CSV table of N, CA and C in Angstrom, one decimal:
chain,number,residue,atom,x,y,z
K,1,MET,N,0.9,-1.2,0.5
K,1,MET,CA,0.0,0.0,-0.2
K,1,MET,C,0.9,1.5,0.2
K,2,THR,N,0.5,2.3,-0.8
K,2,THR,CA,1.5,3.2,-1.1
K,2,THR,C,0.6,4.4,-0.4
K,3,THR,N,1.0,5.6,0.0
K,3,THR,CA,0.3,6.7,0.1
K,3,THR,C,0.5,7.6,-1.3
K,4,SER,N,0.1,8.8,-1.1
K,4,SER,CA,-0.3,9.7,-2.2
K,4,SER,C,0.6,9.8,-3.1
K,5,ASP,N,1.6,10.3,-2.3
K,5,ASP,CA,3.2,10.7,-2.8
K,5,ASP,C,3.8,9.3,-3.6
K,6,GLY,N,3.4,8.0,-2.8
K,6,GLY,CA,4.0,6.9,-3.5
K,6,GLY,C,5.4,6.3,-2.1
K,7,GLY,N,5.1,7.0,-1.2
K,7,GLY,CA,5.9,6.0,-0.1
K,7,GLY,C,5.1,5.4,0.2
K,8,ARG,N,6.0,4.1,0.9
K,8,ARG,CA,5.1,2.9,1.9
K,8,ARG,C,4.3,2.8,2.8
K,9,ARG,N,3.8,2.2,2.9
K,9,ARG,CA,2.8,2.4,3.9
K,9,ARG,C,2.6,0.7,4.3
K,10,PRO,N,2.9,0.0,6.1
K,10,PRO,CA,1.9,-1.0,6.3
K,10,PRO,C,0.7,-0.9,5.3
K,11,GLY,N,0.4,-2.6,4.9
K,11,GLY,CA,-0.9,-3.1,4.7
K,11,GLY,C,-1.7,-3.0,5.3
K,12,THR,N,-3.5,-3.4,5.5
K,12,THR,CA,-4.5,-3.6,5.7
K,12,THR,C,-4.0,-5.5,5.8
K,13,GLY,N,-3.6,-5.9,7.2
K,13,GLY,CA,-4.0,-7.4,7.1
K,13,GLY,C,-2.1,-7.9,7.2
K,14,ASP,N,-1.2,-6.6,7.2
K,14,ASP,CA,-0.3,-7.1,7.7
K,14,ASP,C,-0.2,-7.4,8.8
K,15,THR,N,0.8,-8.4,9.3
K,15,THR,CA,1.5,-8.9,10.5
K,15,THR,C,1.9,-8.3,11.5
K,16,PRO,N,2.3,-8.0,12.9
K,16,PRO,CA,3.0,-7.2,13.2
K,16,PRO,C,4.5,-7.7,13.6
K,17,SER,N,4.7,-7.8,12.6
K,17,SER,CA,6.2,-8.3,12.2
K,17,SER,C,7.1,-6.8,12.8
K,18,GLY,N,7.3,-5.9,11.9
K,18,GLY,CA,8.2,-5.0,12.2
K,18,GLY,C,8.0,-4.2,13.5
K,19,PRO,N,8.4,-3.2,13.3
K,19,PRO,CA,9.0,-2.5,15.0
K,19,PRO,C,7.6,-1.7,15.3
K,20,ALA,N,7.6,-1.4,16.8
K,20,ALA,CA,6.3,-0.9,16.9
K,20,ALA,C,6.3,0.3,16.7
K,21,LEU,N,4.8,1.2,16.3
K,21,LEU,CA,5.0,2.4,15.5
K,21,LEU,C,4.6,3.3,16.2
K,22,ALA,N,5.0,4.7,16.9
K,22,ALA,CA,4.5,6.4,17.2
K,22,ALA,C,3.7,6.5,16.1
K,23,VAL,N,2.1,6.5,16.2
K,23,VAL,CA,1.1,7.0,15.4
K,23,VAL,C,0.9,8.3,15.7
K,24,GLY,N,1.4,9.4,14.7
K,24,GLY,CA,0.7,10.6,15.0
K,24,GLY,C,-0.6,10.4,14.2
K,25,ILE,N,-1.5,11.9,15.0
K,25,ILE,CA,-3.0,12.4,14.3
K,25,ILE,C,-3.1,13.4,14.6
K,26,GLY,N,-3.9,13.8,13.1
K,26,GLY,CA,-4.2,15.0,13.3
K,26,GLY,C,-6.1,15.3,12.5
K,27,ILE,N,-6.4,15.8,13.6
K,27,ILE,CA,-8.3,15.7,13.6
K,27,ILE,C,-8.8,16.6,14.2
K,28,ARG,N,-9.7,17.2,13.5
K,28,ARG,CA,-10.7,18.2,14.0
K,28,ARG,C,-11.3,17.8,15.2
K,29,PRO,N,-11.7,19.3,16.1
K,29,PRO,CA,-12.2,19.1,17.2
K,29,PRO,C,-13.2,18.6,17.4
K,30,GLY,N,-14.2,17.4,17.8
K,30,GLY,CA,-15.2,16.6,17.8
K,30,GLY,C,-15.3,15.3,17.1
K,31,THR,N,-13.8,14.7,16.8
K,31,THR,CA,-14.3,13.5,15.8
K,31,THR,C,-14.4,12.2,16.7
K,32,ASP,N,-15.0,11.7,16.8
K,32,ASP,CA,-15.4,10.4,17.2
K,32,ASP,C,-14.2,8.9,16.8
K,33,ALA,N,-14.3,8.1,18.2
K,33,ALA,CA,-13.1,6.9,18.2
K,33,ALA,C,-12.9,5.9,17.4
K,34,GLY,N,-14.5,6.2,17.1
K,34,GLY,CA,-14.5,5.0,16.0
K,34,GLY,C,-13.9,5.0,14.2
K,35,ARG,N,-14.1,6.5,13.7
K,35,ARG,CA,-13.4,7.0,13.0
K,35,ARG,C,-12.2,7.3,12.9
K,36,ILE,N,-11.3,7.8,14.5
K,36,ILE,CA,-10.3,7.7,14.7
K,36,ILE,C,-9.2,6.1,14.7
K,37,VAL,N,-10.1,5.0,14.9
K,37,VAL,CA,-9.5,4.2,15.0
K,37,VAL,C,-9.6,3.4,13.3
K,38,ARG,N,-10.4,3.4,13.5
K,38,ARG,CA,-10.5,3.0,11.4
K,38,ARG,C,-9.3,3.9,10.9
K,39,ALA,N,-9.0,4.8,10.8
K,39,ALA,CA,-8.4,6.1,10.0
K,39,ALA,C,-6.7,5.1,9.9
K,40,VAL,N,-6.8,4.7,11.6
K,40,VAL,CA,-5.4,4.3,12.1
K,40,VAL,C,-4.8,3.0,11.7
K,41,ARG,N,-6.3,2.2,11.4
K,41,ARG,CA,-5.9,0.7,11.3
K,41,ARG,C,-5.9,0.8,9.7
K,42,ALA,N,-6.5,1.6,9.3
K,42,ALA,CA,-6.3,1.3,7.6
K,42,ALA,C,-5.1,2.2,6.8
K,43,VAL,N,-4.3,3.0,7.7
K,43,VAL,CA,-2.9,3.3,7.3
K,43,VAL,C,-2.1,2.3,7.7
K,44,VAL,N,-1.8,1.9,9.5
K,44,VAL,CA,-0.7,1.1,9.6
K,44,VAL,C,-1.6,-0.3,10.2
K,45,GLY,N,-2.6,-0.8,9.4
K,45,GLY,CA,-3.2,-2.6,9.1
K,45,GLY,C,-3.1,-3.4,10.4
K,46,ASP,N,-2.4,-3.9,11.1
K,46,ASP,CA,-2.0,-4.7,12.2
K,46,ASP,C,-1.1,-4.5,13.0
K,47,SER,N,-0.2,-3.8,12.5
K,47,SER,CA,1.1,-3.4,12.9
K,47,SER,C,0.6,-3.2,14.3
K,48,THR,N,1.7,-3.2,15.2
K,48,THR,CA,1.7,-2.6,16.8
K,48,THR,C,1.9,-1.7,17.0
K,49,ILE,N,0.8,-0.8,17.9
K,49,ILE,CA,0.7,0.6,17.5
K,49,ILE,C,1.4,0.8,19.4
K,50,ARG,N,2.9,1.8,19.3
K,50,ARG,CA,3.3,2.2,20.7
K,50,ARG,C,2.3,3.1,21.5
K,51,CYS,N,2.0,4.0,20.5
K,51,CYS,CA,0.9,5.4,21.4
K,51,CYS,C,0.7,6.1,20.1
K,52,LEU,N,-0.3,6.8,20.4
K,52,LEU,CA,-1.3,7.9,19.4
K,52,LEU,C,-0.5,9.7,19.4
K,53,ALA,N,0.1,10.1,19.6
K,53,ALA,CA,0.7,11.5,19.4
K,53,ALA,C,0.2,12.3,18.8
K,54,THR,N,-0.3,13.6,19.2
K,54,THR,CA,-1.0,14.7,18.4
K,54,THR,C,-1.0,15.9,19.4
K,55,LEU,N,-1.5,16.9,18.5
K,55,LEU,CA,-1.7,18.2,19.2
K,55,LEU,C,-2.0,18.2,20.7
K,56,ASP,N,-1.5,19.1,21.7
K,56,ASP,CA,-2.1,18.9,23.2
K,56,ASP,C,-3.2,19.4,22.9
K,57,ARG,N,-3.9,20.7,22.3
K,57,ARG,CA,-5.4,20.5,22.7
K,57,ARG,C,-6.0,19.9,21.6
K,58,ARG,N,-5.5,18.5,21.2
K,58,ARG,CA,-6.1,17.6,20.7
K,58,ARG,C,-6.2,16.2,21.8
K,59,ALA,N,-5.5,16.1,22.4
K,59,ALA,CA,-5.0,15.2,23.2
K,59,ALA,C,-6.0,14.9,24.4
K,60,THR,N,-6.9,15.8,24.4
K,60,THR,CA,-8.0,15.7,25.7
K,60,THR,C,-9.4,15.3,25.3
K,61,GLU,N,-9.3,15.5,24.2
K,61,GLU,CA,-10.8,15.3,23.4
K,61,GLU,C,-11.0,13.2,23.9
K,62,PRO,N,-12.5,14.0,24.1
K,62,PRO,CA,-13.6,12.2,24.1
K,62,PRO,C,-12.8,11.2,22.6
K,63,GLY,N,-12.9,11.8,22.0
K,63,GLY,CA,-12.4,10.8,20.7
K,63,GLY,C,-10.7,10.4,20.7
K,64,VAL,N,-10.6,11.0,21.3
K,64,VAL,CA,-9.2,10.7,20.9
K,64,VAL,C,-8.5,9.6,22.5
K,65,LEU,N,-9.3,9.7,23.3
K,65,LEU,CA,-8.8,9.0,24.7
K,65,LEU,C,-9.5,7.4,24.7
K,66,THR,N,-10.8,7.4,23.6
K,66,THR,CA,-11.4,6.2,23.5
K,66,THR,C,-10.5,5.9,22.5
K,67,ALA,N,-10.2,6.2,21.6
K,67,ALA,CA,-9.4,5.9,20.7
K,67,ALA,C,-8.2,5.3,21.0
K,68,ALA,N,-7.8,5.8,22.0
K,68,ALA,CA,-5.8,4.9,22.4
K,68,ALA,C,-6.6,4.0,23.5
K,69,ALA,N,-7.9,4.3,24.1
K,69,ALA,CA,-8.2,2.7,25.0
K,69,ALA,C,-8.7,1.8,24.2
K,70,THR,N,-9.3,2.1,23.1
K,70,THR,CA,-9.4,0.8,21.9
K,70,THR,C,-8.4,-0.1,21.6
K,71,LEU,N,-7.1,1.1,21.4
K,71,LEU,CA,-6.2,0.6,20.8
K,71,LEU,C,-5.4,0.2,21.5
K,72,GLY,N,-5.0,0.4,23.4
K,72,GLY,CA,-4.3,-0.1,24.2
K,72,GLY,C,-3.8,0.7,24.3
K,73,VAL,N,-2.9,2.1,24.2
K,73,VAL,CA,-1.9,2.6,24.1
K,73,VAL,C,-2.1,4.1,24.6
K,74,SER,N,-1.2,4.6,24.6
K,74,SER,CA,-1.2,6.0,25.6
K,74,SER,C,-1.6,7.3,24.7
K,75,VAL,N,-1.4,8.4,24.9
K,75,VAL,CA,-1.6,9.7,24.4
K,75,VAL,C,-0.8,10.2,24.7
K,76,VAL,N,0.0,10.8,23.7
K,76,VAL,CA,1.3,11.3,23.3
K,76,VAL,C,0.9,12.9,23.1
K,77,ALA,N,1.0,13.8,24.2
K,77,ALA,CA,1.0,15.4,23.3
K,77,ALA,C,2.1,16.3,23.4
K,78,PHE,N,1.8,17.2,22.3
K,78,PHE,CA,2.8,18.3,22.2
K,78,PHE,C,2.3,19.7,21.9
K,79,THR,N,3.0,20.3,21.7
K,79,THR,CA,2.6,21.9,21.7
K,79,THR,C,2.9,22.4,20.3
K,80,ALA,N,1.7,23.2,20.0
K,80,ALA,CA,1.9,23.6,18.5
K,80,ALA,C,3.3,24.0,18.5
K,81,GLU,N,3.9,25.1,19.3
K,81,GLU,CA,6.1,25.1,19.6
K,81,GLU,C,6.5,24.2,18.5
K,82,GLN,N,6.5,23.2,20.0
K,82,GLN,CA,6.9,21.9,19.9
K,82,GLN,C,7.2,21.2,18.0
K,83,LEU,N,5.5,21.0,18.0
K,83,LEU,CA,5.5,20.6,16.5
K,83,LEU,C,6.1,21.1,15.4
K,84,ALA,N,5.9,22.4,15.4
K,84,ALA,CA,6.6,23.7,14.5
K,84,ALA,C,8.3,23.3,14.5
K,85,GLU,N,8.8,22.9,15.0
K,85,GLU,CA,10.3,22.8,15.2
K,85,GLU,C,10.7,21.8,14.0
K,86,VAL,N,9.7,20.8,13.8
K,86,VAL,CA,10.2,19.7,13.5
K,86,VAL,C,10.2,19.6,11.7
K,87,ASP,N,11.2,18.9,11.4
K,87,ASP,CA,11.4,18.8,9.9
K,87,ASP,C,10.9,17.7,9.1
K,88,VAL,N,9.9,18.5,8.8
K,88,VAL,CA,8.4,17.1,7.7
K,88,VAL,C,8.3,17.4,6.6
K,89,ARG,N,8.5,16.4,5.9
K,89,ARG,CA,8.3,16.0,4.2
K,89,ARG,C,6.8,16.9,4.0
K,90,HIS,N,6.0,16.4,4.7
K,90,HIS,CA,4.6,17.7,4.0
K,90,HIS,C,3.9,18.6,5.1
K,91,ARG,N,3.7,20.0,4.6
K,91,ARG,CA,2.9,20.3,5.5
K,91,ARG,C,2.2,21.1,4.9
K,92,SER,N,1.4,21.3,5.9
K,92,SER,CA,-0.3,21.9,5.5
K,92,SER,C,-0.9,23.4,6.0
K,93,ASP,N,-1.0,24.3,5.2
K,93,ASP,CA,-1.4,25.6,4.8
K,93,ASP,C,-2.7,25.5,6.2
K,94,HIS,N,-3.6,24.7,6.1
K,94,HIS,CA,-4.9,25.0,6.7
K,94,HIS,C,-4.4,24.6,8.5
K,95,ALA,N,-3.7,23.2,8.3
K,95,ALA,CA,-3.3,23.0,9.8
K,95,ALA,C,-2.8,24.4,10.3
K,96,SER,N,-1.7,25.0,9.6
K,96,SER,CA,-1.2,26.2,10.1
K,96,SER,C,-1.7,27.2,11.0
K,97,ALA,N,-2.6,27.7,9.5
K,97,ALA,CA,-3.7,28.6,10.0
K,97,ALA,C,-4.7,28.4,11.4
K,98,ALA,N,-5.3,27.1,11.2
K,98,ALA,CA,-6.0,26.3,12.3
K,98,ALA,C,-5.4,26.1,13.6
K,99,VAL,N,-4.2,25.4,13.8
K,99,VAL,CA,-3.4,25.5,15.0
K,99,VAL,C,-2.1,26.0,15.2
K,100,GLY,N,-2.2,26.7,14.2
K,100,GLY,CA,-0.4,27.7,14.2
K,100,GLY,C,0.8,26.7,14.2
K,101,THR,N,0.8,25.1,13.5
K,101,THR,CA,2.0,24.3,12.9
K,101,THR,C,1.1,24.0,12.0
K,102,SER,N,2.7,23.9,10.9
K,102,SER,CA,1.5,23.3,9.4
K,102,SER,C,2.1,21.8,9.8
K,103,SER,N,2.7,21.0,10.6
K,103,SER,CA,2.2,19.8,10.5
K,103,SER,C,1.3,19.4,12.2
K,104,VAL,N,1.0,18.5,12.3
K,104,VAL,CA,0.4,18.1,13.5
K,104,VAL,C,1.2,16.2,13.2
K,105,ALA,N,0.0,15.6,12.1
K,105,ALA,CA,0.5,14.2,12.2
K,105,ALA,C,1.8,13.7,12.5
K,106,GLU,N,2.4,14.3,11.0
K,106,GLU,CA,3.6,14.2,10.8
K,106,GLU,C,4.6,14.3,11.8
K,107,ALA,N,5.2,15.1,12.5
K,107,ALA,CA,5.6,16.1,13.1
K,107,ALA,C,5.0,15.2,14.5
K,108,ALA,N,3.8,15.3,14.8
K,108,ALA,CA,4.3,14.7,16.6
K,108,ALA,C,4.5,12.8,16.3
K,109,ALA,N,4.3,12.0,15.4
K,109,ALA,CA,4.8,10.8,15.2
K,109,ALA,C,6.4,11.1,14.7
K,110,LEU,N,6.8,11.6,14.5
K,110,LEU,CA,8.8,12.3,14.7
K,110,LEU,C,9.0,12.4,16.2
K,111,LEU,N,8.2,13.3,16.6
K,111,LEU,CA,8.6,13.6,18.1
K,111,LEU,C,8.4,12.2,19.0
K,112,ALA,N,7.5,11.9,18.8
K,112,ALA,CA,7.0,10.4,20.1
K,112,ALA,C,7.7,9.2,19.5
K,113,GLY,N,8.4,8.8,18.4
K,113,GLY,CA,9.0,7.7,17.7
K,113,GLY,C,10.3,7.9,17.9
K,114,SER,N,10.6,6.9,17.7
K,114,SER,CA,12.4,6.8,17.8
K,114,SER,C,13.3,6.3,16.3
K,115,GLY,N,12.7,6.3,15.4
K,115,GLY,CA,13.2,6.0,14.0
K,115,GLY,C,12.8,6.9,12.9
K,116,GLU,N,12.9,5.9,12.0
K,116,GLU,CA,12.2,6.8,10.7
K,116,GLU,C,11.1,6.6,10.5
K,117,LEU,N,10.4,7.6,9.4
K,117,LEU,CA,9.3,8.0,8.9
K,117,LEU,C,8.9,6.3,8.4
K,118,ILE,N,7.9,5.9,9.1
K,118,ILE,CA,7.2,4.5,7.7
K,118,ILE,C,5.9,4.9,7.1
K,119,CYS,N,5.6,5.3,7.3
K,119,CYS,CA,4.5,6.0,6.5
K,119,CYS,C,4.1,7.6,6.8
K,120,ASP,N,4.5,8.6,5.5
K,120,ASP,CA,4.3,9.6,5.3
K,120,ASP,C,2.3,9.9,5.8
K,121,ARG,N,2.4,11.5,6.0
K,121,ARG,CA,1.1,11.8,6.0
K,121,ARG,C,0.0,11.5,5.1
K,122,THR,N,-0.9,10.6,5.4
K,122,THR,CA,-2.3,10.3,4.9
K,122,THR,C,-3.1,10.6,5.5
K,123,ILE,N,-4.0,11.0,4.5
K,123,ILE,CA,-5.0,11.1,5.1
K,123,ILE,C,-6.4,9.4,4.9
K,124,VAL,N,-7.4,10.1,5.7
K,124,VAL,CA,-8.6,8.9,5.6
K,124,VAL,C,-10.0,9.4,6.1
K,125,ASP,N,-10.9,9.8,5.6
K,125,ASP,CA,-12.1,10.4,6.2
K,125,ASP,C,-11.9,11.4,7.3
K,126,GLY,N,-10.8,12.4,6.6
K,126,GLY,CA,-10.6,13.7,7.5
K,126,GLY,C,-9.8,13.6,8.3
K,127,ILE,N,-9.5,12.2,8.3
K,127,ILE,CA,-8.4,12.1,9.8
K,127,ILE,C,-6.8,11.6,9.2
K,128,VAL,N,-5.7,12.6,9.6
K,128,VAL,CA,-4.8,12.5,9.3
K,128,VAL,C,-3.1,12.0,9.9
K,129,VAL,N,-3.2,10.7,9.3
K,129,VAL,CA,-2.4,9.8,10.1
K,129,VAL,C,-0.6,9.4,9.5
K,130,ALA,N,0.3,9.6,10.4
K,130,ALA,CA,1.5,9.4,10.1
K,130,ALA,C,2.3,8.3,11.0
K,131,ALA,N,2.8,7.6,10.6
K,131,ALA,CA,3.8,6.4,11.4
K,131,ALA,C,5.0,6.4,11.5
K,132,VAL,N,5.9,6.5,12.8
K,132,VAL,CA,7.3,6.1,13.1
K,132,VAL,C,7.7,5.0,13.8
K,133,SER,N,8.6,4.5,13.6
K,133,SER,CA,9.5,3.6,13.9
K,133,SER,C,9.2,3.5,15.4
K,134,ALA,N,8.8,2.7,16.4
K,134,ALA,CA,9.0,3.3,18.1
K,134,ALA,C,9.9,2.2,18.6
K,135,SER,N,10.9,2.0,19.2
K,135,SER,CA,11.2,1.0,19.7
K,135,SER,C,10.6,1.0,21.1
K,136,GLN,N,10.5,-0.5,21.5
K,136,GLN,CA,9.4,-1.0,23.1
K,136,GLN,C,10.7,-0.2,24.2
K,137,ARG,N,11.4,-0.2,24.0
K,137,ARG,CA,12.4,-0.2,24.9
K,137,ARG,C,12.6,1.4,25.3
K,138,SER,N,12.4,2.4,24.4
K,138,SER,CA,12.7,3.9,24.6
K,138,SER,C,11.8,4.2,25.0
K,139,SER,N,11.9,5.1,25.9
K,139,SER,CA,11.1,6.5,26.7
K,139,SER,C,10.2,6.9,25.8
K,140,MET,N,9.0,6.6,25.7
K,140,MET,CA,8.4,7.6,25.4
K,140,MET,C,8.0,9.4,26.1
K,141,PRO,N,7.8,10.3,25.7
K,141,PRO,CA,7.6,11.3,26.4
K,141,PRO,C,6.3,11.1,27.3
K,142,GLY,N,6.1,11.4,28.1
K,142,GLY,CA,5.3,11.3,29.0
K,142,GLY,C,5.3,9.8,30.1
K,143,ASP,N,6.1,9.0,29.6
K,143,ASP,CA,6.5,7.9,30.2
K,143,ASP,C,6.6,8.0,31.7
């Protein structure tokens, strides 16, 4: 499976044989958990997820908290200022105007993960998802 710009991403049905992933998500306020979980699984398949990472003001949204609980992972939050400092492949003028940083999902995944970008910014049903390899032994922010 590939992203819109040709990058590789794990396919649905893949076994969790690779590294655990830090999954960055960008959502609009009020997004429900079911949509978040479906979007994440559409992008990373059955890969093992270490955490959901996002903008601090979205991290306490009921949909994000419920999605994390459904996936059995923690939520890691970053400020817009922290996210804006990350060098990312894809930038969004919409995100920049709305939340003060041109990348949420990709930047959050890169900050929360400990390795390379496994899945570029991908939009599924209005939810932006990106994934970075994350060592199980690494100390995740907030741990």
